[in-house]
């Protein structure tokens, strides 16, 4: 019996050594990175829990292009501006795919804009971009809706009467209502039960993304489907948003405004009608519902997080806040409205907004891509279906590009004469063919919300508080810790 046990132990050891040597041989042409072990991949080296420097720390050892394994998923991480720009511009088509792990498939069902690929993605992205243009993105029509939401936010802040309050709920309500106006043609009252269910569902999905259970779900999806946990709440929340979108679609079909489309659903239904006899068309209600899901997921959460960081940073840096307010006051009378085009009159304000997005980038790393074919890069082999991770945080904090990368410094976006200057290293909305569809919408929202708020209030620390916490809650989205501030009405 003991001999048999010894034999089995030696056999198992030999098999593990053989597996190890086979792995080394099969990966000899792959990029540098730690050894991947069965099941856990390279998580033993990098850790399961995310940290703020999770994707930047390995650069010191492996260089600006390195590899990771999460279970069976092979990942190539690109770090720093020069590397990200060179690789993503050299292989625009090859690295334009979307990852198809278990949770991504659950999120998008390979439909919509963000989580689809190939012909489906091209058609959905096309209608997303063209509809935003038709709805007046960059013109007064969409700006009026954003201005209305901003004014509602100002009125809500006024009700606090200068007392400490948490701005997160009114901010998420305002930002989400912009997406509602764009998608459905109407906004909701903040206390609307269905509207709050929608916001809560989005919050659950965001909190789950990047968690321990998220990693386990990606690695062992079949097993996790049978186990309880926060992943089940996230899956339920996906369906809550999807059902909400489908109910709005049904309402639009009943009202039939296709002769004069007013919102994204109207424009999409019109396109479905035009493409009814096209056998290659992917315009259908399932893709429409997923597009709406994408607008909420990408549009609400990211803009909300930017604004929350903005209010925090402005409160912590009253000198910068006062310079912005002074510039706005000198450029506009108290009764004049400020449009997005007016940013040219406000170079310092524009620089501050860009600097806040740079320093407090809202994502941990950026949205992953997937290689659509085998690629030879810098002498290394990157197989088809490899996850490509452009680390946009490393770009925005690249010490080779930014004078003081870890500091809140609006001068990063100002020339010697105090004029605003664009920076090609400023890539919060991505790079290449998968660049964010809603980039222009987000830029308009952030500018209008912040200029309206800073005209109406000075943001101050509550009594007894020396500074708001600038460390993020580390997740897929990098939100600030909950905080309170005082909105003190400014003198007209």
Short mmCIF file of C-alpha atoms in Angstrom, two decimals:
data_model
loop_
_atom_site.label_atom_id
_atom_site.label_comp_id
_atom_site.label_asym_id
_atom_site.label_seq_id
_atom_site.Cartn_x
_atom_site.Cartn_y
_atom_site.Cartn_z
CA UNK A 1 0.00 0.00 0.00
CA UNK A 2 2.82 2.38 0.91
CA UNK A 3 4.66 1.49 -2.31
CA UNK A 4 1.53 2.28 -4.33
CA UNK A 5 1.15 5.64 -2.54
CA UNK A 6 4.79 6.53 -3.20
CA UNK A 7 4.40 5.54 -6.86
CA UNK A 8 1.30 7.72 -7.27
CA UNK A 9 3.05 10.68 -5.58
CA UNK A 10 6.09 10.35 -7.88
CA UNK A 11 3.79 10.01 -10.91
CA UNK A 12 1.83 13.14 -9.93
CA UNK A 13 5.06 15.07 -9.34
CA UNK A 14 6.41 13.96 -12.71
CA UNK A 15 3.17 15.02 -14.44
CA UNK A 16 3.32 18.46 -12.78
CA UNK A 17 6.96 18.90 -13.85
CA UNK A 18 6.04 17.81 -17.38
CA UNK A 19 3.11 20.25 -17.41
CA UNK A 20 5.40 23.01 -16.17
CA UNK A 21 8.03 22.32 -18.88
CA UNK A 22 5.34 22.10 -21.56
CA UNK A 23 3.94 25.45 -20.45
CA UNK A 24 7.38 27.06 -20.59
CA UNK A 25 7.94 25.68 -24.10
CA UNK A 26 4.51 26.65 -25.44
CA UNK A 27 4.88 30.22 -24.09
CA UNK A 28 8.49 30.82 -25.14
CA UNK A 29 7.37 33.31 -27.81
CA UNK A 30 4.96 35.17 -25.54
CA UNK A 31 5.65 38.49 -23.84
CA UNK A 32 7.29 38.63 -20.38
CA UNK A 33 5.29 37.99 -17.22
CA UNK A 34 5.17 35.69 -14.20
CA UNK A 35 4.67 31.95 -14.48
CA UNK A 36 1.02 30.96 -14.88
CA UNK A 37 -0.12 28.15 -12.59
CA UNK A 38 -3.06 25.81 -13.30
CA UNK A 39 -6.45 27.33 -12.39
CA UNK A 40 -5.13 30.50 -10.71
CA UNK A 41 -3.00 31.73 -13.63
CA UNK A 42 -0.76 34.60 -12.48
CA UNK A 43 -3.04 35.73 -9.66
CA UNK A 44 -0.53 34.21 -7.24
CA UNK A 45 1.93 36.93 -8.34
CA UNK A 46 -0.40 39.90 -8.84
CA UNK A 47 -3.04 39.12 -6.20
CA UNK A 48 -6.82 38.78 -6.45
CA UNK A 49 -7.75 42.13 -4.84
CA UNK A 50 -7.25 45.22 -6.99
CA UNK A 51 -5.05 48.09 -5.81
CA UNK A 52 -4.61 51.54 -7.32
CA UNK A 53 -1.19 50.52 -8.71
CA UNK A 54 -2.29 46.96 -9.61
CA UNK A 55 -1.48 47.33 -13.31
CA UNK A 56 1.38 49.82 -12.99
CA UNK A 57 3.54 48.04 -10.42
CA UNK A 58 4.56 45.08 -12.69
CA UNK A 59 6.06 47.58 -15.21
CA UNK A 60 9.14 47.96 -12.99
CA UNK A 61 9.93 44.26 -13.41
CA UNK A 62 8.54 43.29 -16.82
CA UNK A 63 8.52 46.54 -18.84
CA UNK A 64 5.74 48.49 -20.56
CA UNK A 65 4.27 45.39 -22.22
CA UNK A 66 3.70 42.38 -19.98
CA UNK A 67 1.34 39.43 -19.58
CA UNK A 68 -1.19 38.13 -17.07
CA UNK A 69 -3.32 35.01 -16.87
CA UNK A 70 -6.70 34.94 -15.12
CA UNK A 71 -7.55 31.26 -15.20
CA UNK A 72 -7.53 30.36 -18.91
CA UNK A 73 -7.67 34.01 -20.07
CA UNK A 74 -4.41 35.37 -21.51
CA UNK A 75 -3.97 39.14 -21.07
CA UNK A 76 -1.43 41.55 -22.57
CA UNK A 77 -1.13 44.82 -20.64
CA UNK A 78 0.11 47.99 -22.39
CA UNK A 79 1.50 50.67 -20.09
CA UNK A 80 2.56 54.30 -20.66
CA UNK A 81 1.58 56.76 -23.37
CA UNK A 82 4.21 55.85 -25.98
CA UNK A 83 3.49 52.12 -25.75
CA UNK A 84 -0.31 52.48 -25.75
CA UNK A 85 -0.24 54.88 -28.70
CA UNK A 86 2.27 52.85 -30.74
CA UNK A 87 0.54 49.50 -30.27
CA UNK A 88 -3.06 50.67 -30.63
CA UNK A 89 -2.32 52.72 -33.76
CA UNK A 90 -0.19 49.95 -35.30
CA UNK A 91 -2.93 47.32 -34.89
CA UNK A 92 -6.24 49.25 -35.04
CA UNK A 93 -8.26 46.41 -36.62
CA UNK A 94 -6.44 43.53 -34.94
CA UNK A 95 -7.04 44.95 -31.45
CA UNK A 96 -10.61 46.21 -31.98
CA UNK A 97 -12.44 43.17 -30.63
CA UNK A 98 -14.38 43.06 -27.38
CA UNK A 99 -13.54 40.49 -24.70
CA UNK A 100 -16.01 37.61 -24.38
CA UNK A 101 -15.58 36.38 -20.81
CA UNK A 102 -18.53 35.00 -18.82
CA UNK A 103 -19.58 38.26 -17.16
CA UNK A 104 -19.17 40.37 -20.32
CA UNK A 105 -21.44 37.91 -22.14
CA UNK A 106 -23.94 38.13 -19.26
CA UNK A 107 -23.81 41.94 -19.46
CA UNK A 108 -24.26 42.32 -23.19
CA UNK A 109 -25.27 38.96 -24.69
CA UNK A 110 -22.88 39.97 -27.52
CA UNK A 111 -25.35 42.72 -28.46
CA UNK A 112 -25.46 46.53 -28.27
CA UNK A 113 -22.42 48.78 -28.72
CA UNK A 114 -19.94 48.07 -25.93
CA UNK A 115 -20.06 44.28 -25.68
CA UNK A 116 -20.58 43.22 -29.31
CA UNK A 117 -18.14 42.38 -32.10
CA UNK A 118 -17.93 42.25 -35.88
CA UNK A 119 -20.91 43.25 -38.01
CA UNK A 120 -23.23 43.66 -35.00
CA UNK A 121 -20.81 46.09 -33.33
CA UNK A 122 -20.24 48.12 -36.50
CA UNK A 123 -23.98 48.62 -37.10
CA UNK A 124 -24.82 49.40 -33.47
CA UNK A 125 -21.91 51.81 -33.12
CA UNK A 126 -22.94 53.51 -36.37
CA UNK A 127 -26.51 54.14 -35.24
CA UNK A 128 -25.26 55.29 -31.82
CA UNK A 129 -22.98 57.92 -33.36
CA UNK A 130 -25.41 59.09 -36.07
CA UNK A 131 -28.35 59.32 -33.66
CA UNK A 132 -26.36 61.43 -31.18
CA UNK A 133 -25.59 63.79 -34.06
CA UNK A 134 -29.22 63.92 -35.18
CA UNK A 135 -30.36 64.65 -31.65
CA UNK A 136 -28.17 67.71 -31.77
CA UNK A 137 -25.02 66.70 -29.95
CA UNK A 138 -22.92 69.85 -29.99
CA UNK A 139 -25.97 71.96 -30.84
CA UNK A 140 -28.43 73.71 -28.54
CA UNK A 141 -31.11 70.96 -28.48
CA UNK A 142 -29.19 68.47 -26.33
CA UNK A 143 -27.58 71.26 -24.36
CA UNK A 144 -30.98 72.58 -23.30
CA UNK A 145 -31.76 69.23 -21.66
CA UNK A 146 -28.37 69.19 -19.91
CA UNK A 147 -28.88 72.81 -18.78
CA UNK A 148 -32.29 71.87 -17.36
CA UNK A 149 -30.74 68.97 -15.43
CA UNK A 150 -27.94 71.25 -14.19
CA UNK A 151 -30.44 73.86 -13.01
CA UNK A 152 -32.43 71.19 -11.18
CA UNK A 153 -29.20 70.14 -9.46
CA UNK A 154 -28.50 73.75 -8.45
CA UNK A 155 -31.99 74.04 -6.93
CA UNK A 156 -31.48 70.79 -5.01
CA UNK A 157 -28.15 72.04 -3.62
CA UNK A 158 -29.82 75.32 -2.55
CA UNK A 159 -32.19 73.37 -0.29
CA UNK A 160 -29.22 72.33 1.86
CA UNK A 161 -28.88 76.00 2.99
CA UNK A 162 -25.13 75.78 3.34
CA UNK A 163 -25.24 72.82 5.72
CA UNK A 164 -23.02 69.70 5.21
CA UNK A 165 -24.60 67.19 2.82
CA UNK A 166 -23.71 64.20 0.65
CA UNK A 167 -23.94 65.31 -3.03
CA UNK A 168 -23.93 61.80 -4.50
CA UNK A 169 -27.70 61.18 -4.70
CA UNK A 170 -28.68 64.47 -6.41
CA UNK A 171 -25.68 64.17 -8.77
CA UNK A 172 -26.49 60.60 -9.89
CA UNK A 173 -30.16 61.58 -10.32
CA UNK A 174 -29.21 64.54 -12.52
CA UNK A 175 -26.72 62.63 -14.66
CA UNK A 176 -29.00 59.60 -15.11
CA UNK A 177 -31.85 61.88 -16.16
CA UNK A 178 -29.72 63.25 -19.00
CA UNK A 179 -29.39 59.67 -20.31
CA UNK A 180 -33.15 59.18 -19.83
CA UNK A 181 -33.89 62.33 -21.85
CA UNK A 182 -31.55 61.14 -24.59
CA UNK A 183 -32.85 57.55 -24.66
CA UNK A 184 -36.53 57.92 -23.81
CA UNK A 185 -37.30 61.57 -24.58
CA UNK A 186 -38.30 62.40 -21.01
CA UNK A 187 -36.86 62.69 -17.51
CA UNK A 188 -38.06 61.20 -14.23
CA UNK A 189 -38.84 62.76 -10.90
CA UNK A 190 -36.04 61.80 -8.48
CA UNK A 191 -38.49 59.97 -6.21
CA UNK A 192 -39.95 57.87 -9.09
CA UNK A 193 -39.83 54.23 -7.93
CA UNK A 194 -38.83 52.74 -11.31
CA UNK A 195 -36.14 55.40 -11.80
CA UNK A 196 -34.62 54.60 -8.41
CA UNK A 197 -34.72 50.85 -9.19
CA UNK A 198 -32.77 51.61 -12.35
CA UNK A 199 -30.10 53.58 -10.47
CA UNK A 200 -29.87 50.91 -7.74
CA UNK A 201 -29.43 48.14 -10.32
CA UNK A 202 -26.58 50.04 -11.96
CA UNK A 203 -24.93 50.57 -8.56
CA UNK A 204 -25.07 46.82 -7.80
CA UNK A 205 -23.44 45.94 -11.15
CA UNK A 206 -20.67 48.50 -10.67
CA UNK A 207 -19.90 47.33 -7.12
CA UNK A 208 -19.74 43.71 -8.27
CA UNK A 209 -17.36 44.44 -11.16
CA UNK A 210 -13.77 43.95 -10.03
CA UNK A 211 -14.71 42.18 -6.79
CA UNK A 212 -13.44 38.76 -5.65
CA UNK A 213 -16.71 37.16 -6.80
CA UNK A 214 -16.28 38.85 -10.19
CA UNK A 215 -12.89 37.13 -10.65
CA UNK A 216 -14.37 33.80 -9.52
CA UNK A 217 -17.29 34.21 -11.93
CA UNK A 218 -14.89 34.75 -14.84
CA UNK A 219 -12.73 31.77 -13.86
CA UNK A 220 -15.50 29.30 -12.95
CA UNK A 221 -18.73 30.53 -14.60
CA UNK A 222 -20.55 27.18 -14.67
CA UNK A 223 -19.89 26.51 -11.00
CA UNK A 224 -20.74 30.06 -9.93
CA UNK A 225 -24.12 29.90 -11.67
CA UNK A 226 -25.18 27.34 -9.04
CA UNK A 227 -23.74 29.18 -6.04
CA UNK A 228 -25.26 32.12 -4.10
CA UNK A 229 -23.40 35.42 -3.84
CA UNK A 230 -23.27 39.00 -5.11
CA UNK A 231 -22.85 37.72 -8.67
CA UNK A 232 -26.48 36.57 -8.56
CA UNK A 233 -27.57 40.09 -7.53
CA UNK A 234 -25.51 41.53 -10.41
CA UNK A 235 -27.13 39.14 -12.92
CA UNK A 236 -30.59 40.07 -11.62
CA UNK A 237 -29.73 43.78 -11.88
CA UNK A 238 -28.72 43.35 -15.53
CA UNK A 239 -32.19 42.05 -16.27
CA UNK A 240 -33.81 44.89 -14.28
CA UNK A 241 -32.19 47.47 -16.58
CA UNK A 242 -32.90 45.39 -19.68
CA UNK A 243 -36.59 45.00 -18.74
CA UNK A 244 -36.84 48.73 -18.02
CA UNK A 245 -35.47 49.45 -21.50
CA UNK A 246 -37.91 47.01 -23.14
CA UNK A 247 -40.88 48.63 -21.37
CA UNK A 248 -39.84 52.03 -22.75
CA UNK A 249 -39.45 50.50 -26.22
CA UNK A 250 -43.04 49.15 -26.05
CA UNK A 251 -44.35 52.58 -25.02
CA UNK A 252 -42.59 54.15 -28.00
CA UNK A 253 -44.01 51.55 -30.39
CA UNK A 254 -47.50 52.38 -29.15
CA UNK A 255 -47.06 56.15 -29.49
CA UNK A 256 -45.51 55.80 -32.98
CA UNK A 257 -43.53 59.05 -33.47
CA UNK A 258 -41.37 57.67 -36.27
CA UNK A 259 -42.36 60.47 -38.65
CA UNK A 260 -40.68 62.91 -36.25
CA UNK A 261 -38.23 60.99 -34.01
CA UNK A 262 -37.52 62.69 -30.68
CA UNK A 263 -35.05 60.38 -28.94
CA UNK A 264 -32.76 57.40 -29.41
CA UNK A 265 -35.55 54.80 -29.30
CA UNK A 266 -37.53 56.66 -31.99
CA UNK A 267 -34.49 56.88 -34.27
CA UNK A 268 -33.65 53.21 -33.72
CA UNK A 269 -37.21 52.02 -34.42
CA UNK A 270 -37.17 54.11 -37.59
CA UNK A 271 -33.93 52.41 -38.66
CA UNK A 272 -35.50 49.01 -37.94
CA UNK A 273 -38.38 49.91 -40.24
CA UNK A 274 -36.01 51.05 -43.01
CA UNK A 275 -33.95 47.84 -42.69
CA UNK A 276 -36.92 45.48 -42.50
CA UNK A 277 -36.05 43.74 -45.79
CA UNK A 278 -32.28 43.75 -45.26
CA UNK A 279 -31.22 40.20 -44.33
CA UNK A 280 -27.87 41.50 -43.04
CA UNK A 281 -29.46 44.00 -40.67
CA UNK A 282 -28.78 43.64 -36.94
CA UNK A 283 -31.21 46.42 -36.02
CA UNK A 284 -33.69 44.72 -33.70
CA UNK A 285 -35.30 45.23 -30.30
CA UNK A 286 -32.76 43.09 -28.43
CA UNK A 287 -29.88 45.19 -29.74
CA UNK A 288 -31.86 48.37 -29.03
CA UNK A 289 -32.40 47.34 -25.39
CA UNK A 290 -28.68 46.54 -25.02
CA UNK A 291 -27.70 49.89 -26.55
CA UNK A 292 -29.82 51.62 -23.89
CA UNK A 293 -28.09 49.48 -21.25
CA UNK A 294 -24.75 50.65 -22.65
CA UNK A 295 -25.80 54.32 -22.47
CA UNK A 296 -26.69 53.93 -18.80
CA UNK A 297 -23.67 51.86 -17.87
CA UNK A 298 -21.10 53.99 -19.68
CA UNK A 299 -22.87 57.36 -19.61
CA UNK A 300 -24.32 57.61 -16.11
CA UNK A 301 -21.65 55.97 -13.98
CA UNK A 302 -18.59 57.59 -15.53
CA UNK A 303 -19.95 61.15 -15.66
CA UNK A 304 -21.29 60.78 -12.11
CA UNK A 305 -17.86 59.68 -10.89
CA UNK A 306 -16.10 62.56 -12.70
CA UNK A 307 -18.44 65.09 -11.07
CA UNK A 308 -18.01 63.56 -7.62
CA UNK A 309 -14.22 63.79 -7.95
CA UNK A 310 -14.55 67.33 -9.29
CA UNK A 311 -16.55 68.56 -6.29
CA UNK A 312 -14.12 66.85 -3.92
CA UNK A 313 -11.01 68.34 -5.56
CA UNK A 314 -12.51 71.82 -5.78
CA UNK A 315 -13.44 71.68 -2.10
CA UNK A 316 -9.92 70.54 -1.16
CA UNK A 317 -8.33 73.24 -3.35
CA UNK A 318 -10.22 76.51 -2.63
CA UNK A 319 -7.53 78.57 -4.40
CA UNK A 320 -8.17 76.76 -7.69
CA UNK A 321 -11.93 76.95 -7.14
CA UNK A 322 -11.78 80.72 -6.62
CA UNK A 323 -9.74 81.23 -9.80
CA UNK A 324 -12.37 79.32 -11.78
CA UNK A 325 -15.20 81.36 -10.24
CA UNK A 326 -13.38 84.61 -10.94
CA UNK A 327 -12.85 83.65 -14.59
CA UNK A 328 -16.53 82.75 -15.03
CA UNK A 329 -17.69 85.97 -13.35
CA UNK A 330 -15.43 88.15 -15.52
CA UNK A 331 -16.50 86.41 -18.75
CA UNK A 332 -20.28 86.34 -18.16
CA UNK A 333 -22.97 88.45 -16.53
CA UNK A 334 -25.02 86.78 -13.80
CA UNK A 335 -28.01 86.36 -16.15
CA UNK A 336 -26.13 84.98 -19.17
CA UNK A 337 -26.30 81.24 -19.85
CA UNK A 338 -23.08 79.35 -20.56
CA UNK A 339 -22.95 76.96 -23.52
CA UNK A 340 -20.33 74.34 -24.30
CA UNK A 341 -18.93 76.61 -27.02
CA UNK A 342 -18.13 79.15 -24.30
CA UNK A 343 -15.32 76.96 -22.99
CA UNK A 344 -13.05 78.94 -25.36
CA UNK A 345 -13.70 82.00 -23.18
CA UNK A 346 -12.77 80.02 -20.07
CA UNK A 347 -9.27 78.57 -20.61
CA UNK A 348 -8.46 78.12 -16.93
CA UNK A 349 -11.83 76.49 -16.20
CA UNK A 350 -11.34 74.18 -19.17
CA UNK A 351 -7.83 73.29 -17.96
CA UNK A 352 -9.16 72.51 -14.46
CA UNK A 353 -11.85 70.20 -15.86
CA UNK A 354 -9.30 68.32 -17.98
CA UNK A 355 -6.86 68.08 -15.07
CA UNK A 356 -9.52 66.58 -12.79
CA UNK A 357 -10.27 63.90 -15.37
CA UNK A 358 -6.56 63.19 -15.79
CA UNK A 359 -5.63 62.97 -12.11
CA UNK A 360 -8.74 61.08 -11.02
CA UNK A 361 -9.37 58.85 -14.02
CA UNK A 362 -12.67 57.07 -13.38
CA UNK A 363 -11.54 53.57 -14.43
CA UNK A 364 -8.90 51.37 -12.84
CA UNK A 365 -7.28 50.62 -16.18
CA UNK A 366 -9.53 51.07 -19.22
CA UNK A 367 -11.96 48.77 -21.02
CA UNK A 368 -10.22 45.63 -22.38
CA UNK A 369 -10.00 44.78 -26.08
CA UNK A 370 -9.51 41.39 -27.73
CA UNK A 371 -7.26 40.46 -30.64
CA UNK A 372 -9.27 39.42 -33.69
CA UNK A 373 -6.38 37.45 -35.23
CA UNK A 374 -2.84 36.25 -34.51
CA UNK A 375 -0.40 39.16 -34.30
CA UNK A 376 3.39 39.39 -34.36
CA UNK A 377 4.49 42.33 -32.22
CA UNK A 378 8.08 43.28 -31.31
CA UNK A 379 9.19 39.72 -32.08
CA UNK A 380 6.52 38.21 -29.80
CA UNK A 381 3.48 36.14 -30.74
CA UNK A 382 0.04 37.32 -29.59
CA UNK A 383 -2.57 34.65 -30.34
CA UNK A 384 -6.08 35.37 -31.58
CA UNK A 385 -8.61 36.04 -28.76
CA UNK A 386 -5.92 37.45 -26.44
CA UNK A 387 -7.25 40.15 -24.08
CA UNK A 388 -5.48 43.47 -24.80
CA UNK A 389 -5.52 45.88 -21.89
CA UNK A 390 -4.44 49.47 -22.73
CA UNK A 391 -3.71 50.91 -19.28
CA UNK A 392 -5.15 54.41 -19.72
CA UNK A 393 -4.49 55.23 -16.06
CA UNK A 394 -0.76 54.74 -16.73
CA UNK A 395 -1.08 57.11 -19.71
CA UNK A 396 -2.76 59.83 -17.65
CA UNK A 397 -0.17 59.47 -14.87
CA UNK A 398 2.85 58.89 -17.13
CA UNK A 399 5.85 60.70 -15.55
CA UNK A 400 7.45 61.02 -18.99
CA UNK A 401 4.51 63.11 -20.22
CA UNK A 402 3.24 65.10 -17.23
CA UNK A 403 5.33 67.54 -15.20
CA UNK A 404 3.71 66.63 -11.86
CA UNK A 405 1.67 63.48 -12.63
CA UNK A 406 0.50 62.80 -9.07
CA UNK A 407 -0.55 66.39 -8.30
CA UNK A 408 -3.66 68.43 -9.12
CA UNK A 409 -2.02 70.90 -11.51
CA UNK A 410 -4.21 72.71 -14.10
CA UNK A 411 -1.01 74.10 -15.69
CA UNK A 412 -0.66 70.74 -17.43
CA UNK A 413 -3.24 72.11 -19.89
CA UNK A 414 -2.12 75.75 -20.11
CA UNK A 415 0.64 77.27 -22.24
CA UNK A 416 3.01 80.02 -21.06
CA UNK A 417 0.40 82.66 -22.00
CA UNK A 418 -2.36 81.01 -19.97
CA UNK A 419 -4.19 79.70 -23.05
CA UNK A 420 -5.77 76.25 -22.98
CA UNK A 421 -3.84 73.59 -24.93
CA UNK A 422 -5.01 70.15 -26.01
CA UNK A 423 -2.71 67.25 -25.08
CA UNK A 424 -2.55 64.06 -27.14
CA UNK A 425 -1.66 62.23 -23.92
CA UNK A 426 -5.13 63.05 -22.57
CA UNK A 427 -6.94 59.78 -23.32
CA UNK A 428 -9.70 59.28 -20.72
CA UNK A 429 -12.17 58.28 -23.46
CA UNK A 430 -9.91 55.64 -25.00
CA UNK A 431 -8.01 55.32 -28.26
CA UNK A 432 -8.60 53.69 -31.63
CA UNK A 433 -11.75 52.20 -33.10
CA UNK A 434 -13.34 51.53 -29.70
CA UNK A 435 -13.05 55.11 -28.46
CA UNK A 436 -16.10 56.09 -26.39
CA UNK A 437 -19.21 56.84 -28.50
CA UNK A 438 -20.47 59.28 -25.87
CA UNK A 439 -17.25 61.29 -25.52
CA UNK A 440 -18.77 64.54 -26.77
CA UNK A 441 -21.89 64.11 -24.64
CA UNK A 442 -19.75 63.53 -21.53
CA UNK A 443 -17.61 66.60 -22.26
CA UNK A 444 -20.71 68.80 -22.61
CA UNK A 445 -22.31 67.42 -19.43
CA UNK A 446 -19.22 67.87 -17.26
CA UNK A 447 -18.63 71.42 -18.51
CA UNK A 448 -22.24 72.61 -18.12
CA UNK A 449 -22.82 70.94 -14.74
CA UNK A 450 -19.63 72.31 -13.22
CA UNK A 451 -19.88 75.87 -14.58
CA UNK A 452 -23.48 76.14 -13.37
CA UNK A 453 -22.60 74.80 -9.93
CA UNK A 454 -19.55 77.04 -9.54
CA UNK A 455 -21.57 80.11 -10.52
CA UNK A 456 -24.13 79.35 -7.85
CA UNK A 457 -21.96 78.06 -4.99
CA UNK A 458 -18.63 78.03 -3.28
CA UNK A 459 -17.89 74.54 -1.99
CA UNK A 460 -16.39 74.40 1.48
CA UNK A 461 -15.31 71.77 4.00
CA UNK A 462 -17.73 71.04 6.86
CA UNK A 463 -16.71 72.50 10.21
CA UNK A 464 -13.98 70.44 11.86
CA UNK A 465 -12.97 68.65 8.63
CA UNK A 466 -9.43 69.48 7.47
CA UNK A 467 -9.49 67.69 4.12
CA UNK A 468 -11.67 65.28 2.11
CA UNK A 469 -10.15 61.85 1.44
CA UNK A 470 -8.59 61.81 -2.05
CA UNK A 471 -7.83 58.06 -2.02
CA UNK A 472 -10.23 56.13 -4.29
CA UNK A 473 -12.37 53.08 -3.57
CA UNK A 474 -10.51 50.66 -5.82
CA UNK A 475 -12.78 48.81 -8.22
CA UNK A 476 -13.35 48.75 -11.97
CA UNK A 477 -14.59 52.31 -11.49
CA UNK A 478 -12.54 54.43 -9.08
CA UNK A 479 -15.03 56.37 -6.99
CA UNK A 480 -14.15 58.64 -4.06
CA UNK A 481 -15.06 57.57 -0.54
CA UNK A 482 -18.42 59.01 0.59
CA UNK A 483 -18.05 62.60 1.74
CA UNK A 484 -20.00 65.67 2.77
CA UNK A 485 -19.43 69.29 1.77
CA UNK A 486 -21.13 72.66 2.18
CA UNK A 487 -22.57 74.49 -0.85
CA UNK A 488 -22.42 78.17 0.14
CA UNK A 489 -24.48 80.39 -2.24
CA UNK A 490 -22.34 82.98 -4.02
CA UNK A 491 -23.26 86.63 -4.20
CA UNK A 492 -24.75 87.68 -7.53
#
